[in-house]
Tab-separated table of C-alpha atoms in Angstrom:
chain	number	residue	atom	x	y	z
U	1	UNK	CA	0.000	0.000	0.000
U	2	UNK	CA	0.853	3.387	-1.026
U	3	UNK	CA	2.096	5.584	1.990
U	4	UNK	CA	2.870	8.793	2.717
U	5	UNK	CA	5.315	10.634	5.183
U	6	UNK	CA	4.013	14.036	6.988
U	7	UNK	CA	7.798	15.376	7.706
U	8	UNK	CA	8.254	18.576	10.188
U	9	UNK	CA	11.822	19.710	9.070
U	10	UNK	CA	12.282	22.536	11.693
U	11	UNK	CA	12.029	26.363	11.649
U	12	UNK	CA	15.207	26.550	9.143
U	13	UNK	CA	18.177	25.095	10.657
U	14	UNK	CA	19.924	22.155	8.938
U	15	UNK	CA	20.548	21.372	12.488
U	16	UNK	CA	17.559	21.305	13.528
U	17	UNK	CA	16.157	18.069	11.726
U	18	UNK	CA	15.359	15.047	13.972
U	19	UNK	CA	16.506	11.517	14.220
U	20	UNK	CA	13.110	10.661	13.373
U	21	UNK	CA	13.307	12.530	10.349
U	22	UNK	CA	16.043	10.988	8.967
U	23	UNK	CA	15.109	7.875	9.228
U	24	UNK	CA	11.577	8.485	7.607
U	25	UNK	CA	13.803	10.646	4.875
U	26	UNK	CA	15.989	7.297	3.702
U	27	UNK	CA	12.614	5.620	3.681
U	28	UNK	CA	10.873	7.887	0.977
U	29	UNK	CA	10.897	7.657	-2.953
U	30	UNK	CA	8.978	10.461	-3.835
U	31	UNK	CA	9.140	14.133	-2.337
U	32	UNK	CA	6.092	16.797	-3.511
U	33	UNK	CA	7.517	19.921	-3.408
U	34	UNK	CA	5.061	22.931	-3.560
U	35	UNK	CA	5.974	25.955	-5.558
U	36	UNK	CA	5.009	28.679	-3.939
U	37	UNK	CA	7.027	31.276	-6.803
U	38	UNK	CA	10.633	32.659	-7.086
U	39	UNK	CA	10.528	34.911	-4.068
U	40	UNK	CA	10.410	31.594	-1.696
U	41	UNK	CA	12.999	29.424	-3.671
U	42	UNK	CA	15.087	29.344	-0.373
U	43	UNK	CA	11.798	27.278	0.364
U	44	UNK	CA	12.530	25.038	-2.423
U	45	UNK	CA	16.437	24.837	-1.930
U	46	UNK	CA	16.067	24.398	2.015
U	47	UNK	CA	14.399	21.250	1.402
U	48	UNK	CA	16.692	19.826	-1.461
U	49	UNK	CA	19.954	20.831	0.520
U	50	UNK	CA	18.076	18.557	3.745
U	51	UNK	CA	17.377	15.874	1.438
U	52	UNK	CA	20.945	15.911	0.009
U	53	UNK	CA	22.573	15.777	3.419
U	54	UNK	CA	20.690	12.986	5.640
U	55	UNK	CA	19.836	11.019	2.551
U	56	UNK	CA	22.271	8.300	2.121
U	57	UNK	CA	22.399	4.720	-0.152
U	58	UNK	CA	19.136	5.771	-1.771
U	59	UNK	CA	17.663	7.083	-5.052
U	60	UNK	CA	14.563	9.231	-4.715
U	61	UNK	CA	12.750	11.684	-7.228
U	62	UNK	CA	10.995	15.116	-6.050
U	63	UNK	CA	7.801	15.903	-7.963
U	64	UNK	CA	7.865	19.956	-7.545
U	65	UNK	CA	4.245	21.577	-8.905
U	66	UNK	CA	2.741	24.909	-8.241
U	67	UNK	CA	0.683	25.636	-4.896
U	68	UNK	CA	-2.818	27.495	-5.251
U	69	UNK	CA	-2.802	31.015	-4.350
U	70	UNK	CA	-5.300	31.640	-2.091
U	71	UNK	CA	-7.868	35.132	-3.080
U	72	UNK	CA	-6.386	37.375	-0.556
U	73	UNK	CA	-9.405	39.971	-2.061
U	74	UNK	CA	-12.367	38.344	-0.275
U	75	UNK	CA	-14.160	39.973	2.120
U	76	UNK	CA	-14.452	36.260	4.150
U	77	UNK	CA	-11.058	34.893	5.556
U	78	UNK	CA	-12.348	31.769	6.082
U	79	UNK	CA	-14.387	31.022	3.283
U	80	UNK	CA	-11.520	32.506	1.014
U	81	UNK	CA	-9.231	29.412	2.562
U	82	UNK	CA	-11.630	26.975	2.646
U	83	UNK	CA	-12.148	27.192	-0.860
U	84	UNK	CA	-8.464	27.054	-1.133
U	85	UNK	CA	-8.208	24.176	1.169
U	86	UNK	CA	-10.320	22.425	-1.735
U	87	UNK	CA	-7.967	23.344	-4.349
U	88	UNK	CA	-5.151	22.037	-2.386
U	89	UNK	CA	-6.972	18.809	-2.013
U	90	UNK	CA	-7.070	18.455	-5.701
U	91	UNK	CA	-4.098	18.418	-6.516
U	92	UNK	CA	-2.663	16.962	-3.329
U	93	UNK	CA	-4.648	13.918	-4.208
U	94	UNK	CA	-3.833	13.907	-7.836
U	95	UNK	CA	0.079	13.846	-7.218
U	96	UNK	CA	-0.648	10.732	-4.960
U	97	UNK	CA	-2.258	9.130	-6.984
U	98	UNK	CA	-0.400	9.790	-10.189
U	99	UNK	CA	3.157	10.198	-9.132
U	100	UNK	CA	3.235	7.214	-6.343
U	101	UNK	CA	3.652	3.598	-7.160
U	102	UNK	CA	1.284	1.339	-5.547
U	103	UNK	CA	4.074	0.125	-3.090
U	104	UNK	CA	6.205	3.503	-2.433
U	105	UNK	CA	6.672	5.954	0.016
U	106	UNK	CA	5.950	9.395	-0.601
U	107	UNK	CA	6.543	12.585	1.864
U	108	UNK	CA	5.759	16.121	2.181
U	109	UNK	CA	8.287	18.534	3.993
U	110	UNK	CA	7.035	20.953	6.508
U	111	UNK	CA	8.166	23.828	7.803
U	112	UNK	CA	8.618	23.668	11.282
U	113	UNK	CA	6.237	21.463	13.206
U	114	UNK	CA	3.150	19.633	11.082
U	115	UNK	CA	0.991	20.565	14.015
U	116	UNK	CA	1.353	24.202	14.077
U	117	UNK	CA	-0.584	26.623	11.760
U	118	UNK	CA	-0.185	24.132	8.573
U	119	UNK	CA	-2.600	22.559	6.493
U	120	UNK	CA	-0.354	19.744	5.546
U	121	UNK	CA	-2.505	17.373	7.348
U	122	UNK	CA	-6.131	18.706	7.386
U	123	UNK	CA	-5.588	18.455	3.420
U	124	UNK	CA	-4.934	14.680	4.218
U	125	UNK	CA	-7.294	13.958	6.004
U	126	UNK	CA	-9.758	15.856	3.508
U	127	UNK	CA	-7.965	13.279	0.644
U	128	UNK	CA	-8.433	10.086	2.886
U	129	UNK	CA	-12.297	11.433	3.359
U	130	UNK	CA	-12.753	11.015	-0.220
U	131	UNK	CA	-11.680	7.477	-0.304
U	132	UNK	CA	-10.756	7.344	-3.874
U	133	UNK	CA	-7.235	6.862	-3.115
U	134	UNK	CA	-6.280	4.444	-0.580
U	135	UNK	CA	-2.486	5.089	1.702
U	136	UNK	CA	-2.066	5.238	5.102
U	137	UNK	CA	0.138	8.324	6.183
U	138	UNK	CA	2.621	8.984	9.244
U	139	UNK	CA	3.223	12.859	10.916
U	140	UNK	CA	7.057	13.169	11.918
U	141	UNK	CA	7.085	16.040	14.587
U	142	UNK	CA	9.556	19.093	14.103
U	143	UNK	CA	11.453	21.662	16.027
U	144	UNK	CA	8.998	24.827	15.617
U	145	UNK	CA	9.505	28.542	14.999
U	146	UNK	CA	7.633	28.324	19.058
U	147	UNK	CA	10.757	26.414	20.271
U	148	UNK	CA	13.179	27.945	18.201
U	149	UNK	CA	12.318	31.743	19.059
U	150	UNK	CA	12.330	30.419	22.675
U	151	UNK	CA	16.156	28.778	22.231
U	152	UNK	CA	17.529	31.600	20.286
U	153	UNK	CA	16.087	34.356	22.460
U	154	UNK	CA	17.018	31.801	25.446
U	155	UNK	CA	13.945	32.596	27.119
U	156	UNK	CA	11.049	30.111	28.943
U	157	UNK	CA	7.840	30.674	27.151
U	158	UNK	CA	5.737	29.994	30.201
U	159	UNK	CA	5.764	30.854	34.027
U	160	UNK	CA	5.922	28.685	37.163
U	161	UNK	CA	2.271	27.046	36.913
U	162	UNK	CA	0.904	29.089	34.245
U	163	UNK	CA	-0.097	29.186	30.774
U	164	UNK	CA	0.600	30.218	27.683
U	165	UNK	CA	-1.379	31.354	24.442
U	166	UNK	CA	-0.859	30.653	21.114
U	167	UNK	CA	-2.586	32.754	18.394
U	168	UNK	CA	-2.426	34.587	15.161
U	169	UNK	CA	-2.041	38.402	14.177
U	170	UNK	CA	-5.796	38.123	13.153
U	171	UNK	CA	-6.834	37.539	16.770
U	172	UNK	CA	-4.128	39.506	18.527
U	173	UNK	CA	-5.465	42.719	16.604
U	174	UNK	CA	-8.619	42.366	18.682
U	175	UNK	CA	-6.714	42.560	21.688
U	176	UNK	CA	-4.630	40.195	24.009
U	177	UNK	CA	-6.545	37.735	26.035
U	178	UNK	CA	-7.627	37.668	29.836
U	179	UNK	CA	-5.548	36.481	32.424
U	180	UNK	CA	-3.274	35.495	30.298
U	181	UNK	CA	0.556	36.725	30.521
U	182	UNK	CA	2.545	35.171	27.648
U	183	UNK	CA	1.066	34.959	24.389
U	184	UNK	CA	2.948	33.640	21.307
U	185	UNK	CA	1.703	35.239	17.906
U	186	UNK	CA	2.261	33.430	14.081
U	187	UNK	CA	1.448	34.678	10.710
U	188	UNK	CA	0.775	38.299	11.651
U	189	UNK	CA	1.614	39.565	8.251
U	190	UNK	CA	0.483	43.363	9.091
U	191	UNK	CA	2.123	43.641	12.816
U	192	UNK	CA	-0.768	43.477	14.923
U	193	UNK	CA	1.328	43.732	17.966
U	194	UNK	CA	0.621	47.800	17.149
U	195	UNK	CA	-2.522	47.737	18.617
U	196	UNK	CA	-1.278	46.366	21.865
U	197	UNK	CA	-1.027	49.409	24.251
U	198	UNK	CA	-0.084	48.156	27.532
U	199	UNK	CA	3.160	50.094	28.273
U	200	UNK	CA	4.654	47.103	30.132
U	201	UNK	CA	4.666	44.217	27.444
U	202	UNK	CA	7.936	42.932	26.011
U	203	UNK	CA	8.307	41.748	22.558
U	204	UNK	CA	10.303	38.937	21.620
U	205	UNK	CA	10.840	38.753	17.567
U	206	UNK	CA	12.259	36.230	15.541
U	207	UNK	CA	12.733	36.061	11.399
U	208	UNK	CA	13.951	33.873	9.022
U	209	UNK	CA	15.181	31.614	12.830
U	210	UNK	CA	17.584	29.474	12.492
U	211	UNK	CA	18.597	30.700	9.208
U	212	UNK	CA	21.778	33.029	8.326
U	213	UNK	CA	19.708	35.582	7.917
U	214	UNK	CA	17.881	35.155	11.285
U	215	UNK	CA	17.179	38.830	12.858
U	216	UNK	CA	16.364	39.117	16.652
U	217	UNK	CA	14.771	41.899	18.518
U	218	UNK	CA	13.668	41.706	22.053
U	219	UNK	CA	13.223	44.477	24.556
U	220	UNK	CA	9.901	47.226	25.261
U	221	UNK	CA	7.340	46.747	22.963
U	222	UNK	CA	6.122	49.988	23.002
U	223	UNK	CA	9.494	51.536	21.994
U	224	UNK	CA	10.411	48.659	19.825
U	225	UNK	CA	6.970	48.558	17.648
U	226	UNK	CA	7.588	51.038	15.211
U	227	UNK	CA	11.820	49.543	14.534
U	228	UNK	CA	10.284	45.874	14.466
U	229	UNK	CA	7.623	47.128	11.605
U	230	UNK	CA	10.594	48.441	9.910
U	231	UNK	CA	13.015	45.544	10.213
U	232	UNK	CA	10.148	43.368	8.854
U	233	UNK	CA	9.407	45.610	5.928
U	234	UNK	CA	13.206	46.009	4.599
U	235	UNK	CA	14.114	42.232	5.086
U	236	UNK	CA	10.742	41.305	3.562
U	237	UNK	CA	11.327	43.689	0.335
U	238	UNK	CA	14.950	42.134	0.250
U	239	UNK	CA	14.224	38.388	0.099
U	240	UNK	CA	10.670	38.645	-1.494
U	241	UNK	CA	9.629	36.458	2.025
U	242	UNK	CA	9.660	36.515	5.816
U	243	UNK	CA	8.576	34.073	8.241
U	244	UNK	CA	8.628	35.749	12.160
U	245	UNK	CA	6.963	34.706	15.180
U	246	UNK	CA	6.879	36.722	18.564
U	247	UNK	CA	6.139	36.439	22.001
U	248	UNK	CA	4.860	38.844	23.985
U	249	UNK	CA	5.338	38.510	27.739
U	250	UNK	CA	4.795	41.169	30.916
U	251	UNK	CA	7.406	42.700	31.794
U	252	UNK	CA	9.385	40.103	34.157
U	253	UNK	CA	9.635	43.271	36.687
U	254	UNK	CA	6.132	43.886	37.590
U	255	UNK	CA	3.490	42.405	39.503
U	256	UNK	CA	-0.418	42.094	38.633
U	257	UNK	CA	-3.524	41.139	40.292
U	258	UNK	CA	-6.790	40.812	38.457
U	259	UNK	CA	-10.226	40.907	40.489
U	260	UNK	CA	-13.645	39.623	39.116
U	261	UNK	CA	-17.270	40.804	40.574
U	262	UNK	CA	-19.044	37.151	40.573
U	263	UNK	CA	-22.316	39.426	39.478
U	264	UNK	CA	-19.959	39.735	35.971
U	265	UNK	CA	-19.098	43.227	36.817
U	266	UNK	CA	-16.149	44.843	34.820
U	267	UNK	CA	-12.608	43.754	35.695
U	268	UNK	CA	-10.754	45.811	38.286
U	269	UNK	CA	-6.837	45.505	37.162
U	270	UNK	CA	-4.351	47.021	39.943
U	271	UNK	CA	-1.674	49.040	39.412
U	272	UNK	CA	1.688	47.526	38.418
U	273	UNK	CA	4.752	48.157	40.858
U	274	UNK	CA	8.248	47.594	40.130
U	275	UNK	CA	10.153	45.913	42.845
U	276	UNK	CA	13.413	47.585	42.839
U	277	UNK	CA	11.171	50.729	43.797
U	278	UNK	CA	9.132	49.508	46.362
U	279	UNK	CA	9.077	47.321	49.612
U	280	UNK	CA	5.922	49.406	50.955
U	281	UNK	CA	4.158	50.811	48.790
U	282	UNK	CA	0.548	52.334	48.630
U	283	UNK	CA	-1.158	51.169	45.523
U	284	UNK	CA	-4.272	52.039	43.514
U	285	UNK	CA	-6.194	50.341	41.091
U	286	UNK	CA	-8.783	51.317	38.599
U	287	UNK	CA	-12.152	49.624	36.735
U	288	UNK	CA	-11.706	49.052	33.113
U	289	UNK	CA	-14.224	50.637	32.203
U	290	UNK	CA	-14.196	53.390	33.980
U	291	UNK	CA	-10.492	54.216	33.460
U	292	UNK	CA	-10.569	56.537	36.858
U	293	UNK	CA	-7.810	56.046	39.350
U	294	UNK	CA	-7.786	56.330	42.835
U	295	UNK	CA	-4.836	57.189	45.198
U	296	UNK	CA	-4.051	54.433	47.733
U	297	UNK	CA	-4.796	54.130	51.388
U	298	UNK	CA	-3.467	51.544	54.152
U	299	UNK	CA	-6.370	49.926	55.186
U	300	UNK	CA	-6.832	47.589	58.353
U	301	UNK	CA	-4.181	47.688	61.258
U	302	UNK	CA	-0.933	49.079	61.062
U	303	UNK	CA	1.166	46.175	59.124
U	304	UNK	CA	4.665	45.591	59.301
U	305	UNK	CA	6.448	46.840	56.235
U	306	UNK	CA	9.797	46.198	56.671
U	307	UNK	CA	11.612	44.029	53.860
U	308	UNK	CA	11.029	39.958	54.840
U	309	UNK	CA	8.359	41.156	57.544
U	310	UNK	CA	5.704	38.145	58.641
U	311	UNK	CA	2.109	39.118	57.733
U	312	UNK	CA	-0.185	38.788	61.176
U	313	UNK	CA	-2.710	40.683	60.413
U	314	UNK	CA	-5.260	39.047	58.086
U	315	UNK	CA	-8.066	39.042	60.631
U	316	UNK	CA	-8.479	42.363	61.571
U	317	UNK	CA	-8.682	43.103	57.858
U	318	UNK	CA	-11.772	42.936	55.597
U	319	UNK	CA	-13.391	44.048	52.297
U	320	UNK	CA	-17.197	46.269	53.311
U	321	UNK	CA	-19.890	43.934	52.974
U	322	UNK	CA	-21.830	45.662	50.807
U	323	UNK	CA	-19.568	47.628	47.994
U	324	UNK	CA	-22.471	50.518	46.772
U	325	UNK	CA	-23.160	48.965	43.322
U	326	UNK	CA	-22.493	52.962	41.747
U	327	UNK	CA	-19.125	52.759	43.575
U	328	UNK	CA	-16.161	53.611	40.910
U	329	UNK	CA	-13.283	53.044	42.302
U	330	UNK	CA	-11.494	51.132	45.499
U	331	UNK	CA	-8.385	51.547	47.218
U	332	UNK	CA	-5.604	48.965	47.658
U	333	UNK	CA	-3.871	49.243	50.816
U	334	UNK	CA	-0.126	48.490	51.409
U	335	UNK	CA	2.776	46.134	49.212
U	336	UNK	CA	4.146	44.438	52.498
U	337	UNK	CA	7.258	42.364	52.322
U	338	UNK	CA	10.546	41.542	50.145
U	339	UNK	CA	11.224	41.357	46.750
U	340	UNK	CA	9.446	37.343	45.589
U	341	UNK	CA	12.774	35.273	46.250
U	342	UNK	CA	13.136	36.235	50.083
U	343	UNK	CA	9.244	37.485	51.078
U	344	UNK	CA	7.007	35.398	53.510
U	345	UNK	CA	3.256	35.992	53.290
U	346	UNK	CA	0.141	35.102	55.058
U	347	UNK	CA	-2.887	33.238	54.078
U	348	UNK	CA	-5.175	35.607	52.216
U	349	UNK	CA	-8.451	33.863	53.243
U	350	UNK	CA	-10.559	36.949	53.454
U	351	UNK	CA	-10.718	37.457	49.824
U	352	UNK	CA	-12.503	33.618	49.681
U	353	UNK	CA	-14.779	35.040	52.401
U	354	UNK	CA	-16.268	38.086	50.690
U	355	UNK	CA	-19.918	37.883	50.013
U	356	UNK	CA	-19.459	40.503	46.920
U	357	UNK	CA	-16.008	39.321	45.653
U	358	UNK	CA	-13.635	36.533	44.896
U	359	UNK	CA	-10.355	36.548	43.811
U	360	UNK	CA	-9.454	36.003	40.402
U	361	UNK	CA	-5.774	35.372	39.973
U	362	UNK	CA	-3.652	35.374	42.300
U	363	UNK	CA	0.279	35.054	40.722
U	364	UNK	CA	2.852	37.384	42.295
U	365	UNK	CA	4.410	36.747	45.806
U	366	UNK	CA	3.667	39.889	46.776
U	367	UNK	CA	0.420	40.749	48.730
U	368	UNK	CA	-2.203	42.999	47.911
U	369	UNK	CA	-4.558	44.231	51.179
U	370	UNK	CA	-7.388	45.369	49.214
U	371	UNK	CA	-11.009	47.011	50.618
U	372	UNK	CA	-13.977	47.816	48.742
């Protein structure tokens, strides 16, 4: 039987191909090659100079034909790739059918990982739906642009028990999501990271990775935006192509609590404090929609605010019982304690206890005494 090899190749690197895919690669007789036009023959030669390394003691032909463009006019973004999806599928299934012997092994190369933001194998599956060809098939995972941007920018992409989000520019230009620190972004052709305001997000860009002409820019993305836009326009008018990938993370320096009215009232995000400035600190915090701050006030006891200091005095503090429902804004008392690696804290059980409000997410070591 007829099968076919689904082969993730890695983000660019020679280097970066697996064991795994070099055994499936002296296994194959046929590669299809998609054409995707003379500005992304690096595409092309990548993939021959791969096959020309790891392939040893073994003749194999590449069948190279031209990929449908999909109608970048149309109104619909999805129904402008579904009907190229079905194009695909055409002549996907017509090379497999035509070009492999009953008994061979055919393979498509993918950039980076088969998994991510290809539609290697959803056009498979589509062909095996049919069922006028008959082949089984077999995914090979790569190293992806994800892991690669991580490696080169030697960065983790998540944080001690959280998560992370993985979108495209389509989705980021409506805004990053909730409660949700690190966010990875792919194919965002028209930099959507502009439309991110928060003044304490840092950008971590990657192009052509793993390649020699891999460019790197990481710092503030609100001074960076404008240089990254740039750097992607030159490089993509030089090589006719660019592949980049970003992540955008908060700002390693800062500290963020989110809380949530169980009623569904509008998010109340605090103020962000930097630790080098601050062991006591009053803080404020504002309602999104409102956008009206408040100035700080201790609240409760007086509370020990010298750096490494014991919290003792949870009991004697709580939020009113009844917040007025017209009420626009509350206070946040003190920042009590060391910087994360040293502090000790106290169990904040009042915030479980409030009839009016729970607490959302709770990540930093440092403690928030909030009233309402």
């Amino acid at each position: 039987m007829r099968k076919v090899f689904i082969i993730g190749i890695g983000a660019g690197n020679p280097d970066y191909i697996t064991v795994q895919a070099i055994n499936a690669l002296n296994e194959v007789d046929v590669f299809f090659v998609m054409d995707k036009g003379r500005e992304k023959e690096d595409l092309i030669r990548l993939r021959k100079d791969i096959c020309e390394r790891y392939i040893t003691d073994r003749s194999y032909r590449t069948i190279q034909i031209r990929d449908p463009e999909r109608d970048r006019t149309s109104s619909s973004y999805e129904s402008s790739v579904k009907a190229w999806h079905e194009q695909r599928v055409t002549v996907y299934e017509r090379l497999i059918g035509q070009e492999l012997g009953e008994e061979e092994c055919g393979a498509f190369l993918v950039w980076g990982d088969p998994s991510f933001y290809d539609s290697t194998l959803r056009i498979v599956d589509q062909i095996i739906a049919r069922g006028t060809i008959a082949f089984e098939y077999e995914v090979v995972p790569g190293i992806s642009s994800i892991q690669a941007l991580a490696a080169r920018h030697r960065i983790t992409l998540n944080r001690i028990g959280q998560s992370i989000h993985i979108t495209t520019g389509r989705k980021i230009s409506e805004g990053l999501p909730d409660n949700i620190d690190d966010v990875i972004v792919m194919l965002d052709a028209e930099c959507s990271f502009k439309n991110v305001n928060d003044p304490e997000i840092e950008i971590y860009w990657g192009a052509y990775i793993g390649t020699e002409d891999e460019i790197l820019v990481s710092g503030n993305l609100k001074r960076l935006m404008h240089d990254i836009e740039r750097i992607r326009r030159e490089a993509k008018e030089k090589k006719g192509w660019i592949m980049d990938t970003y992540l955008l993370k908060e700002d390693r320096g800062t500290l963020r609590l989110r809380f949530r009215r169980r009623s569904g009232a509008p998010r109340l995000q605090c103020y962000r404090s930097i630790w080098p400035a601050v062991s006591s600190v009053a803080g404020c915090c504002k309602r999104a929609k409102m956008r009206q701050w408040s100035p700080g006030r201790y609240c409760g006891r007086s509370t020990a605010t010298a750096a490494g200091s014991i919290i003792r005095t949870w009991d004697c503090l709580r939020p009113k019982e009844n917040p007025a429902p017209d009420e626009q804004h509350c206070s946040f008392g003190s920042i009590v304690g060391s910087p994360p690696s040293s502090a000790r804290f106290g169990k904040p059980s009042f915030f479980h206890r409030s009839p009016e409000w729970r607490m959302a997410d709770f990540r930093s070591n440092v403690t928030f005494i909030a009233t309402f």
